[in-house]
mmCIF file of C-alpha atoms in Angstrom:
data_model
loop_
_atom_site.group_PDB
_atom_site.id
_atom_site.type_symbol
_atom_site.label_atom_id
_atom_site.label_comp_id
_atom_site.label_asym_id
_atom_site.label_seq_id
_atom_site.Cartn_x
_atom_site.Cartn_y
_atom_site.Cartn_z
ATOM 1 C CA MET A 1 -62.431 -26.419 14.668
ATOM 2 C CA ALA A 2 -63.076 -24.983 11.161
ATOM 3 C CA LYS A 3 -66.682 -25.380 9.733
ATOM 4 C CA SER A 4 -67.385 -25.793 5.997
ATOM 5 C CA VAL A 5 -68.184 -22.367 3.859
ATOM 6 C CA LEU A 6 -71.332 -24.202 2.369
ATOM 7 C CA PHE A 7 -74.093 -21.769 1.992
ATOM 8 C CA GLU A 8 -77.297 -23.052 3.615
ATOM 9 C CA ARG A 9 -78.480 -24.027 0.285
ATOM 10 C CA LYS A 10 -82.133 -24.780 -0.346
ATOM 11 C CA THR A 11 -82.404 -24.776 -4.169
ATOM 12 C CA LEU A 12 -83.298 -28.328 -5.515
ATOM 13 C CA HIS A 13 -81.576 -29.612 -8.604
ATOM 14 C CA PRO A 14 -83.612 -32.421 -9.862
ATOM 15 C CA SER A 15 -82.464 -32.318 -13.445
ATOM 16 C CA GLU A 16 -78.706 -32.870 -12.412
ATOM 17 C CA LEU A 17 -79.421 -36.053 -10.504
ATOM 18 C CA GLU A 18 -79.136 -39.700 -12.198
ATOM 19 C CA ARG A 19 -82.409 -41.247 -11.736
ATOM 20 C CA ARG A 20 -83.165 -44.877 -11.954
ATOM 21 C CA THR A 21 -86.400 -46.299 -11.982
ATOM 22 C CA LEU A 22 -87.327 -49.428 -9.972
ATOM 23 C CA PRO A 23 -89.773 -51.081 -11.896
ATOM 24 C CA ASP A 24 -93.326 -51.809 -9.838
ATOM 25 C CA ASP A 25 -92.877 -55.555 -9.906
ATOM 26 C CA ALA A 26 -89.380 -55.400 -8.680
ATOM 27 C CA ALA A 27 -90.380 -52.833 -5.754
ATOM 28 C CA TYR A 28 -93.148 -54.911 -4.715
ATOM 29 C CA ALA A 29 -91.083 -57.962 -4.734
ATOM 30 C CA VAL A 30 -88.660 -56.202 -2.302
ATOM 31 C CA ARG A 31 -91.394 -55.424 0.140
ATOM 32 C CA ALA A 32 -93.221 -58.599 -0.016
ATOM 33 C CA LEU A 33 -89.994 -60.818 0.370
ATOM 34 C CA ALA A 34 -89.122 -58.179 3.560
ATOM 35 C CA ASP A 35 -92.825 -59.040 4.969
ATOM 36 C CA GLU A 36 -92.456 -62.828 4.239
ATOM 37 C CA ILE A 37 -88.938 -62.834 6.268
ATOM 38 C CA THR A 38 -90.321 -60.645 9.243
ATOM 39 C CA VAL A 39 -93.156 -63.318 9.603
ATOM 40 C CA ILE A 40 -90.667 -66.259 9.440
ATOM 41 C CA VAL A 41 -88.196 -64.595 11.955
ATOM 42 C CA GLY A 42 -90.380 -62.524 13.993
ATOM 43 C CA ALA A 43 -89.908 -59.079 15.011
ATOM 44 C CA SER A 44 -88.590 -59.084 18.776
ATOM 45 C CA ALA A 45 -86.370 -56.952 20.851
ATOM 46 C CA ALA A 46 -83.406 -59.048 20.592
ATOM 47 C CA THR A 47 -83.867 -59.588 16.708
ATOM 48 C CA ALA A 48 -84.356 -55.809 16.065
ATOM 49 C CA ALA A 49 -81.557 -54.545 18.119
ATOM 50 C CA THR A 50 -78.812 -54.967 16.165
ATOM 51 C CA LEU A 51 -80.250 -56.957 12.985
ATOM 52 C CA THR A 52 -77.598 -59.412 13.260
ATOM 53 C CA ASP A 53 -79.467 -62.561 14.520
ATOM 54 C CA PRO A 54 -78.067 -65.540 12.355
ATOM 55 C CA ALA A 55 -81.443 -66.980 11.343
ATOM 56 C CA LEU A 56 -82.167 -63.220 9.931
ATOM 57 C CA LEU A 57 -78.877 -62.958 8.145
ATOM 58 C CA HIS A 58 -79.187 -66.163 6.431
ATOM 59 C CA HIS A 59 -82.618 -65.272 5.015
ATOM 60 C CA ILE A 60 -81.189 -61.888 3.942
ATOM 61 C CA ASP A 61 -78.299 -63.382 2.383
ATOM 62 C CA VAL A 62 -79.814 -66.063 0.536
ATOM 63 C CA ARG A 63 -83.139 -64.859 -0.446
ATOM 64 C CA ALA A 64 -81.881 -61.546 -1.858
ATOM 65 C CA ALA A 65 -80.541 -63.452 -4.695
ATOM 66 C CA GLU A 66 -84.166 -64.527 -5.480
ATOM 67 C CA LEU A 67 -85.032 -60.695 -6.043
ATOM 68 C CA PRO A 68 -85.531 -59.626 -9.974
ATOM 69 C CA ALA A 69 -82.560 -58.726 -11.551
ATOM 70 C CA ALA A 70 -83.938 -55.175 -12.156
ATOM 71 C CA VAL A 71 -83.090 -54.598 -8.425
ATOM 72 C CA ARG A 72 -79.269 -55.236 -8.840
ATOM 73 C CA GLU A 73 -79.358 -53.177 -11.819
ATOM 74 C CA ALA A 74 -81.177 -50.207 -9.933
ATOM 75 C CA LEU A 75 -78.723 -50.380 -7.074
ATOM 76 C CA ARG A 76 -75.317 -50.466 -8.981
ATOM 77 C CA PRO A 77 -73.060 -47.645 -8.005
ATOM 78 C CA PRO A 78 -73.866 -44.363 -9.410
ATOM 79 C CA ALA A 79 -72.509 -44.145 -13.114
ATOM 80 C CA THR A 80 -71.961 -40.345 -13.684
ATOM 81 C CA SER A 81 -69.319 -37.785 -12.316
ATOM 82 C CA ALA A 82 -71.820 -36.364 -9.555
ATOM 83 C CA GLY A 83 -71.446 -39.547 -8.023
ATOM 84 C CA VAL A 84 -75.089 -39.776 -6.728
ATOM 85 C CA THR A 85 -78.249 -41.624 -8.156
ATOM 86 C CA VAL A 86 -81.869 -41.357 -7.032
ATOM 87 C CA VAL A 87 -83.627 -44.769 -7.068
ATOM 88 C CA GLY A 88 -87.494 -44.732 -7.267
ATOM 89 C CA ARG A 89 -89.370 -45.969 -5.766
ATOM 90 C CA LEU A 90 -90.619 -48.361 -3.165
ATOM 91 C CA PRO A 91 -94.314 -48.610 -2.469
ATOM 92 C CA LEU A 92 -94.838 -46.987 1.035
ATOM 93 C CA SER A 93 -97.734 -45.263 2.557
ATOM 94 C CA ASP A 94 -97.465 -42.531 5.420
ATOM 95 C CA THR A 95 -100.093 -44.462 7.585
ATOM 96 C CA GLU A 96 -97.865 -47.719 7.875
ATOM 97 C CA LEU A 97 -95.224 -45.753 9.530
ATOM 98 C CA GLY A 98 -96.576 -44.907 12.862
ATOM 99 C CA ARG A 99 -95.075 -41.536 14.388
ATOM 100 C CA THR A 100 -91.506 -40.483 13.496
ATOM 101 C CA PRO A 101 -89.771 -41.490 16.661
ATOM 102 C CA ARG A 102 -87.904 -38.767 18.736
ATOM 103 C CA ASP A 103 -84.395 -40.768 18.499
ATOM 104 C CA TRP A 104 -82.795 -43.976 16.984
ATOM 105 C CA ARG A 105 -83.138 -45.858 20.416
ATOM 106 C CA ILE A 106 -86.810 -45.571 20.345
ATOM 107 C CA ALA A 107 -87.005 -46.314 16.613
ATOM 108 C CA ALA A 108 -85.075 -49.383 17.215
ATOM 109 C CA ALA A 109 -87.315 -50.526 20.412
ATOM 110 C CA GLN A 110 -90.375 -49.948 18.566
ATOM 111 C CA ALA A 111 -89.187 -51.964 15.493
ATOM 112 C CA GLY A 112 -88.673 -54.872 17.819
ATOM 113 C CA ASP A 113 -92.105 -54.608 19.495
ATOM 114 C CA PRO A 114 -94.788 -56.778 17.808
ATOM 115 C CA ALA A 115 -97.622 -54.743 19.693
ATOM 116 C CA HIS A 116 -96.237 -51.480 18.223
ATOM 117 C CA ASP A 117 -98.297 -50.414 15.290
ATOM 118 C CA SER A 118 -95.585 -49.831 12.703
ATOM 119 C CA SER A 119 -93.952 -51.309 9.709
ATOM 120 C CA SER A 120 -90.407 -50.139 10.819
ATOM 121 C CA PHE A 121 -88.841 -53.649 11.231
ATOM 122 C CA ALA A 122 -90.110 -55.000 7.695
ATOM 123 C CA LEU A 123 -88.827 -51.603 6.655
ATOM 124 C CA ASP A 124 -85.223 -52.372 8.088
ATOM 125 C CA LEU A 125 -85.394 -55.759 6.341
ATOM 126 C CA THR A 126 -86.430 -54.008 3.156
ATOM 127 C CA MET A 127 -83.379 -51.660 3.308
ATOM 128 C CA LEU A 128 -81.029 -54.771 4.205
ATOM 129 C CA LEU A 129 -82.372 -56.797 1.200
ATOM 130 C CA LEU A 130 -81.529 -53.663 -1.057
ATOM 131 C CA ALA A 131 -78.218 -53.234 0.451
ATOM 132 C CA ARG A 132 -77.201 -56.951 -0.088
ATOM 133 C CA CYS A 133 -77.984 -56.658 -3.481
ATOM 134 C CA ALA A 134 -75.653 -53.608 -3.900
ATOM 135 C CA GLY A 135 -72.757 -55.042 -1.996
ATOM 136 C CA GLU A 136 -72.025 -55.795 1.729
ATOM 137 C CA PRO A 137 -73.878 -54.103 4.451
ATOM 138 C CA PHE A 138 -72.280 -53.189 7.592
ATOM 139 C CA GLY A 139 -72.646 -51.274 10.755
ATOM 140 C CA TRP A 140 -70.370 -49.661 13.476
ATOM 141 C CA GLU A 141 -70.037 -51.089 17.218
ATOM 142 C CA GLY A 142 -69.972 -47.783 18.307
ATOM 143 C CA GLN A 143 -72.735 -46.022 16.393
ATOM 144 C CA GLN A 144 -76.702 -46.905 17.155
ATOM 145 C CA GLY A 145 -75.740 -49.941 19.235
ATOM 146 C CA GLY A 146 -74.015 -51.777 16.277
ATOM 147 C CA ARG A 147 -77.237 -51.779 14.217
ATOM 148 C CA LEU A 148 -76.971 -52.492 10.351
ATOM 149 C CA VAL A 149 -79.796 -50.151 9.704
ATOM 150 C CA ASN A 150 -79.573 -46.606 11.312
ATOM 151 C CA ASN A 151 -82.637 -44.564 11.615
ATOM 152 C CA ILE A 152 -81.918 -40.772 10.884
ATOM 153 C CA LEU A 153 -84.291 -38.379 12.503
ATOM 154 C CA PRO A 154 -84.162 -35.157 14.448
ATOM 155 C CA THR A 155 -83.565 -35.414 18.153
ATOM 156 C CA PRO A 156 -84.442 -33.073 20.959
ATOM 157 C CA GLY A 157 -81.166 -31.795 22.365
ATOM 158 C CA HIS A 158 -79.159 -32.549 19.369
ATOM 159 C CA GLU A 159 -80.525 -29.684 17.163
ATOM 160 C CA HIS A 160 -77.020 -27.880 16.691
ATOM 161 C CA GLU A 161 -74.593 -30.640 16.542
ATOM 162 C CA GLN A 162 -72.752 -32.221 13.483
ATOM 163 C CA SER A 163 -74.578 -35.500 13.434
ATOM 164 C CA GLY A 164 -77.669 -37.064 11.712
ATOM 165 C CA ALA A 165 -79.825 -36.230 14.814
ATOM 166 C CA SER A 166 -79.416 -32.464 14.146
ATOM 167 C CA SER A 167 -81.879 -30.286 12.429
ATOM 168 C CA THR A 168 -81.686 -26.531 12.707
ATOM 169 C CA THR A 169 -78.104 -26.391 11.838
ATOM 170 C CA LEU A 170 -76.422 -26.806 8.686
ATOM 171 C CA LEU A 171 -75.087 -30.462 8.488
ATOM 172 C CA CYS A 172 -71.628 -29.887 6.746
ATOM 173 C CA PRO A 173 -70.601 -31.658 3.566
ATOM 174 C CA HIS A 174 -68.672 -34.795 4.752
ATOM 175 C CA THR A 175 -67.361 -37.995 3.827
ATOM 176 C CA GLU A 176 -69.306 -40.531 5.912
ATOM 177 C CA ASP A 177 -67.137 -41.850 8.907
ATOM 178 C CA ALA A 178 -64.040 -39.969 7.108
ATOM 179 C CA PHE A 179 -62.036 -40.876 10.181
ATOM 180 C CA HIS A 180 -62.014 -44.596 9.601
ATOM 181 C CA PRO A 181 -59.993 -46.595 7.047
ATOM 182 C CA ARG A 182 -63.039 -49.328 6.439
ATOM 183 C CA ARG A 183 -65.719 -46.605 5.733
ATOM 184 C CA ALA A 184 -68.395 -47.383 3.314
ATOM 185 C CA ASN A 185 -67.819 -47.365 -0.142
ATOM 186 C CA LEU A 186 -71.653 -46.815 -1.021
ATOM 187 C CA LEU A 187 -74.009 -44.887 1.412
ATOM 188 C CA MET A 188 -77.707 -45.738 1.057
ATOM 189 C CA LEU A 189 -80.585 -43.438 2.261
ATOM 190 C CA GLY A 190 -84.151 -44.513 2.204
ATOM 191 C CA CYS A 191 -86.589 -41.890 2.784
ATOM 192 C CA LEU A 192 -89.594 -42.888 4.872
ATOM 193 C CA ARG A 193 -91.078 -39.338 5.393
ATOM 194 C CA ASN A 194 -89.929 -35.817 4.545
ATOM 195 C CA PRO A 195 -92.994 -33.577 4.686
ATOM 196 C CA ASP A 196 -90.933 -30.332 4.530
ATOM 197 C CA ARG A 197 -88.775 -31.418 1.297
ATOM 198 C CA VAL A 198 -85.711 -31.171 3.389
ATOM 199 C CA GLY A 199 -82.612 -31.117 0.945
ATOM 200 C CA THR A 200 -79.785 -33.646 1.006
ATOM 201 C CA THR A 201 -76.667 -31.613 -0.326
ATOM 202 C CA VAL A 202 -74.075 -33.685 -2.543
ATOM 203 C CA SER A 203 -70.938 -32.424 -4.089
ATOM 204 C CA SER A 204 -68.582 -34.491 -6.149
ATOM 205 C CA VAL A 205 -64.821 -34.222 -5.953
ATOM 206 C CA ARG A 206 -64.644 -35.082 -9.817
ATOM 207 C CA ARG A 207 -66.411 -31.973 -10.697
ATOM 208 C CA VAL A 208 -64.165 -29.576 -8.934
ATOM 209 C CA GLU A 209 -61.279 -27.459 -10.108
ATOM 210 C CA LEU A 210 -57.910 -27.710 -8.690
ATOM 211 C CA ASP A 211 -54.477 -26.829 -10.087
ATOM 212 C CA ALA A 212 -51.545 -28.993 -9.622
ATOM 213 C CA ALA A 213 -50.105 -27.408 -6.394
ATOM 214 C CA GLN A 214 -53.217 -27.651 -4.579
ATOM 215 C CA ARG A 215 -53.723 -31.491 -5.477
ATOM 216 C CA ASP A 216 -50.366 -32.220 -4.355
ATOM 217 C CA ARG A 217 -50.653 -30.516 -0.900
ATOM 218 C CA LEU A 218 -53.949 -31.986 -0.337
ATOM 219 C CA GLY A 219 -52.817 -35.416 -1.495
ATOM 220 C CA ARG A 220 -50.265 -35.618 1.274
ATOM 221 C CA ALA A 221 -51.147 -36.644 4.699
ATOM 222 C CA GLU A 222 -51.288 -33.693 6.730
ATOM 223 C CA LEU A 223 -54.031 -33.531 9.245
ATOM 224 C CA PRO A 224 -56.057 -36.436 11.450
ATOM 225 C CA ILE A 225 -59.936 -36.536 10.978
ATOM 226 C CA LEU A 226 -61.588 -37.144 14.230
ATOM 227 C CA PRO A 227 -64.538 -39.500 14.738
ATOM 228 C CA ASP A 228 -67.824 -37.657 14.832
ATOM 229 C CA VAL A 229 -69.987 -36.941 17.909
ATOM 230 C CA SER A 230 -72.108 -39.939 17.324
ATOM 231 C CA TYR A 231 -69.109 -42.301 18.272
ATOM 232 C CA GLY A 232 -68.973 -40.320 21.579
ATOM 233 C CA SER A 233 -66.080 -37.962 22.530
ATOM 234 C CA ASP A 234 -63.712 -40.350 24.542
ATOM 235 C CA PHE A 235 -60.694 -39.892 22.205
ATOM 236 C CA PRO A 236 -58.182 -37.817 23.964
ATOM 237 C CA ASP A 237 -55.563 -40.408 24.229
ATOM 238 C CA ALA A 238 -56.218 -41.939 20.965
ATOM 239 C CA ALA A 239 -53.429 -41.866 18.213
ATOM 240 C CA ALA A 240 -54.600 -39.408 15.600
ATOM 241 C CA PRO A 241 -52.774 -40.192 12.317
ATOM 242 C CA PRO A 242 -52.690 -37.639 9.505
ATOM 243 C CA VAL A 243 -54.661 -38.635 6.318
ATOM 244 C CA ALA A 244 -54.668 -37.322 2.881
ATOM 245 C CA THR A 245 -57.788 -35.282 1.859
ATOM 246 C CA LEU A 246 -57.409 -36.468 -1.973
ATOM 247 C CA GLY A 247 -56.612 -39.702 -3.303
ATOM 248 C CA ASP A 248 -56.328 -41.294 -6.447
ATOM 249 C CA ASP A 249 -58.269 -44.131 -8.078
ATOM 250 C CA GLU A 250 -56.688 -45.051 -11.575
ATOM 251 C CA GLY A 251 -56.106 -41.518 -12.269
ATOM 252 C CA ARG A 252 -59.439 -40.381 -11.003
ATOM 253 C CA LEU A 253 -59.728 -38.227 -7.806
ATOM 254 C CA THR A 254 -61.099 -39.639 -4.371
ATOM 255 C CA LEU A 255 -61.993 -37.620 -1.378
ATOM 256 C CA ARG A 256 -61.684 -38.109 2.376
ATOM 257 C CA PHE A 257 -63.177 -34.876 3.791
ATOM 258 C CA ASP A 258 -64.799 -33.861 7.020
ATOM 259 C CA PRO A 259 -63.933 -29.960 8.206
ATOM 260 C CA ALA A 260 -66.028 -30.118 11.222
ATOM 261 C CA TYR A 261 -63.928 -32.720 12.730
ATOM 262 C CA THR A 262 -60.556 -31.721 11.020
ATOM 263 C CA PRO A 263 -58.277 -29.504 13.352
ATOM 264 C CA LEU A 264 -57.608 -27.230 10.353
ATOM 265 C CA ASP A 265 -55.975 -24.798 12.726
ATOM 266 C CA ASP A 266 -52.785 -26.883 13.259
ATOM 267 C CA ALA A 267 -52.111 -26.808 9.502
ATOM 268 C CA ASP A 268 -49.964 -24.147 7.704
ATOM 269 C CA HIS A 269 -51.137 -21.374 5.630
ATOM 270 C CA GLU A 270 -50.610 -23.187 2.432
ATOM 271 C CA PHE A 271 -52.669 -26.223 3.396
ATOM 272 C CA ARG A 272 -55.289 -23.997 4.785
ATOM 273 C CA ALA A 273 -55.592 -22.058 1.446
ATOM 274 C CA ALA A 274 -55.829 -25.323 -0.552
ATOM 275 C CA TYR A 275 -58.504 -26.793 1.761
ATOM 276 C CA ASP A 276 -60.419 -23.734 1.501
ATOM 277 C CA HIS A 277 -60.219 -23.609 -2.126
ATOM 278 C CA LEU A 278 -61.326 -27.287 -2.300
ATOM 279 C CA SER A 279 -64.210 -26.234 0.245
ATOM 280 C CA ALA A 280 -65.311 -23.366 -2.137
ATOM 281 C CA GLU A 281 -65.395 -25.723 -5.133
ATOM 282 C CA LEU A 282 -67.377 -28.346 -3.461
ATOM 283 C CA GLU A 283 -69.765 -25.503 -2.657
ATOM 284 C CA ARG A 284 -69.816 -24.307 -6.143
ATOM 285 C CA VAL A 285 -70.800 -27.782 -7.611
ATOM 286 C CA CYS A 286 -73.199 -28.693 -5.018
ATOM 287 C CA ILE A 287 -76.458 -30.348 -6.062
ATOM 288 C CA THR A 288 -79.611 -30.713 -3.583
ATOM 289 C CA ALA A 289 -81.991 -33.569 -3.451
ATOM 290 C CA ALA A 290 -85.216 -33.615 -1.707
ATOM 291 C CA LEU A 291 -86.198 -37.365 -1.212
ATOM 292 C CA THR A 292 -89.829 -38.244 -1.276
ATOM 293 C CA PRO A 293 -91.024 -41.507 0.759
ATOM 294 C CA GLY A 294 -89.892 -44.587 -1.164
ATOM 295 C CA GLU A 295 -87.120 -43.177 -2.845
ATOM 296 C CA LEU A 296 -83.480 -44.220 -2.281
ATOM 297 C CA LEU A 297 -80.342 -41.866 -2.515
ATOM 298 C CA LEU A 298 -76.918 -43.917 -3.516
ATOM 299 C CA VAL A 299 -73.903 -41.937 -2.653
ATOM 300 C CA ASP A 300 -70.500 -43.038 -3.809
ATOM 301 C CA ASN A 301 -68.703 -42.300 -0.382
ATOM 302 C CA ASP A 302 -65.422 -42.450 -1.925
ATOM 303 C CA VAL A 303 -66.026 -39.424 -4.235
ATOM 304 C CA VAL A 304 -69.085 -37.475 -2.936
ATOM 305 C CA VAL A 305 -69.590 -35.624 0.542
ATOM 306 C CA HIS A 306 -73.136 -34.974 1.530
ATOM 307 C CA GLY A 307 -74.791 -33.026 4.027
ATOM 308 C CA ARG A 308 -78.202 -31.468 4.809
ATOM 309 C CA VAL A 309 -79.975 -28.123 4.701
ATOM 310 C CA PRO A 310 -81.201 -26.563 8.037
ATOM 311 C CA PHE A 311 -84.663 -27.283 9.092
ATOM 312 C CA THR A 312 -87.203 -26.648 12.160
ATOM 313 C CA PRO A 313 -88.381 -30.068 13.613
ATOM 314 C CA ARG A 314 -91.861 -30.061 15.204
ATOM 315 C CA TYR A 315 -91.191 -33.283 17.510
ATOM 316 C CA ASP A 316 -94.925 -34.232 16.666
ATOM 317 C CA GLY A 317 -94.416 -37.508 14.871
ATOM 318 C CA THR A 318 -94.386 -36.018 11.422
ATOM 319 C CA ASP A 319 -90.797 -35.009 11.280
ATOM 320 C CA ARG A 320 -88.249 -36.467 8.517
ATOM 321 C CA TRP A 321 -87.179 -39.794 8.836
ATOM 322 C CA LEU A 322 -84.712 -41.528 6.645
ATOM 323 C CA LYS A 323 -82.886 -45.260 7.081
ATOM 324 C CA ARG A 324 -79.138 -45.678 6.355
ATOM 325 C CA VAL A 325 -77.053 -48.470 5.427
ATOM 326 C CA ASN A 326 -73.296 -48.434 4.817
ATOM 327 C CA ILE A 327 -72.246 -50.822 1.963
ATOM 328 C CA ARG A 328 -68.963 -52.127 1.036
ATOM 329 C CA LEU A 329 -68.306 -52.788 -2.406
ATOM 330 C CA PRO A 330 -65.704 -55.809 -2.401
ATOM 331 C CA HIS A 331 -64.164 -54.745 -5.763
ATOM 332 C CA ARG A 332 -63.137 -51.651 -4.588
ATOM 333 C CA ARG A 333 -59.426 -50.726 -3.122
ATOM 334 C CA ARG A 334 -58.140 -47.782 -1.007
ATOM 335 C CA ALA A 335 -54.591 -46.635 -0.616
ATOM 336 C CA ALA A 336 -52.551 -49.006 1.102
ATOM 337 C CA ALA A 337 -51.251 -46.568 3.681
ATOM 338 C CA GLU A 338 -54.786 -46.756 5.159
ATOM 339 C CA ALA A 339 -54.141 -50.177 6.318
ATOM 340 C CA ALA A 340 -51.990 -48.974 9.134
ATOM 341 C CA GLU A 341 -54.778 -46.880 10.793
ATOM 342 C CA ASN A 342 -56.591 -47.997 13.565
ATOM 343 C CA GLY A 343 -59.777 -46.118 13.229
ATOM 344 C CA TYR A 344 -59.894 -44.894 16.939
ATOM 345 C CA GLY A 345 -60.826 -48.438 17.936
ATOM 346 C CA GLN A 346 -63.991 -48.387 16.283
ATOM 347 C CA ARG A 347 -65.029 -51.664 15.021
ATOM 348 C CA VAL A 348 -67.189 -52.802 12.122
ATOM 349 C CA VAL A 349 -70.044 -54.905 12.245
ATOM 350 C CA ALA A 350 -69.740 -57.023 9.027
ATOM 351 C CA PRO A 351 -71.718 -59.987 8.749
ATOM 352 C CA PHE A 352 -72.066 -60.267 5.238
ATOM 353 C CA ARG A 353 -68.288 -60.075 4.357
ATOM 354 C CA THR A 354 -67.056 -62.765 2.000
ATOM 355 C CA THR A 355 -63.758 -63.999 0.953
ATOM 356 C CA ARG A 356 -64.069 -62.717 -2.665
ATOM 357 C CA GLY A 357 -61.659 -59.856 -2.935
ATOM 358 C CA SER A 358 -61.851 -59.023 0.573
ATOM 359 C CA GLN A 359 -59.756 -56.641 2.608
ATOM 360 C CA PRO A 360 -58.660 -57.246 5.838
#
């Protein structure tokens, strides 16, 4: 499978990022409410495993409405053509985190262990409250055990793969869960620790230059996109329907892109040339953000591809640690053709879905 041509780019572009400030009182209100719910519900292995305990979900769903309006204002979808926003910032001290776990399973287990000296469970609830203010948080049955809040951290043995557990290789720009018709509209990344200022790369399709022929060819369903390695590898007999790389939202481009999991060698020269041009354009318009602890990155997953520059993990408890939530925006619509896709059998965990404007 072909890889993205994006350079291992480490230049930061703070002036090109939309930034919003979460007022101190609003930021403290979120942390305080998460702490309160933690006490009421209690951190336990069962509750922390997927974060879908009915009592916990009830508190998140109902009490998120109590948060100041400034929280919802800060968490509205990105407003610029760059399709990304940095929101700062939540009160967070490095000492409250404990050591960075070595993989997501350890992180989830520690969050559910009341004896473990870490605020990871309360921070999970903080992320859920914020995500509920933005839209409808959801998870995947096949990824990180169906957990609604994922832990993104370097994991021994996964340094070179194309997943959030990698480190020493470039994580190629991609649409989150591009293979699935019910992928997130909005991706929220919360930074707990980033001592090496590891950059997250973001590129918006609405900043690229494509001619009419390229748009037309990339707008046709040509090749499938396969599930990434975080979902396993048991898909040899699964139906792999071709999908369009480019879409249209009321005259504006949308994007579905994951070159590391797209069999580009199966396409003809014309398609590969258009795809390569798009890849080069996404590289040209790429901007890089290095999140600091307490900052959030909102990514419009219908418009933006994101990745990560390489870094050398230490595995000493001080490595980069992010939390990630997938968010559905009920008012968003996607191409009708996507409704026929089966998503390779991957099912969403969507406890917050409502009837207002919901898609099946």
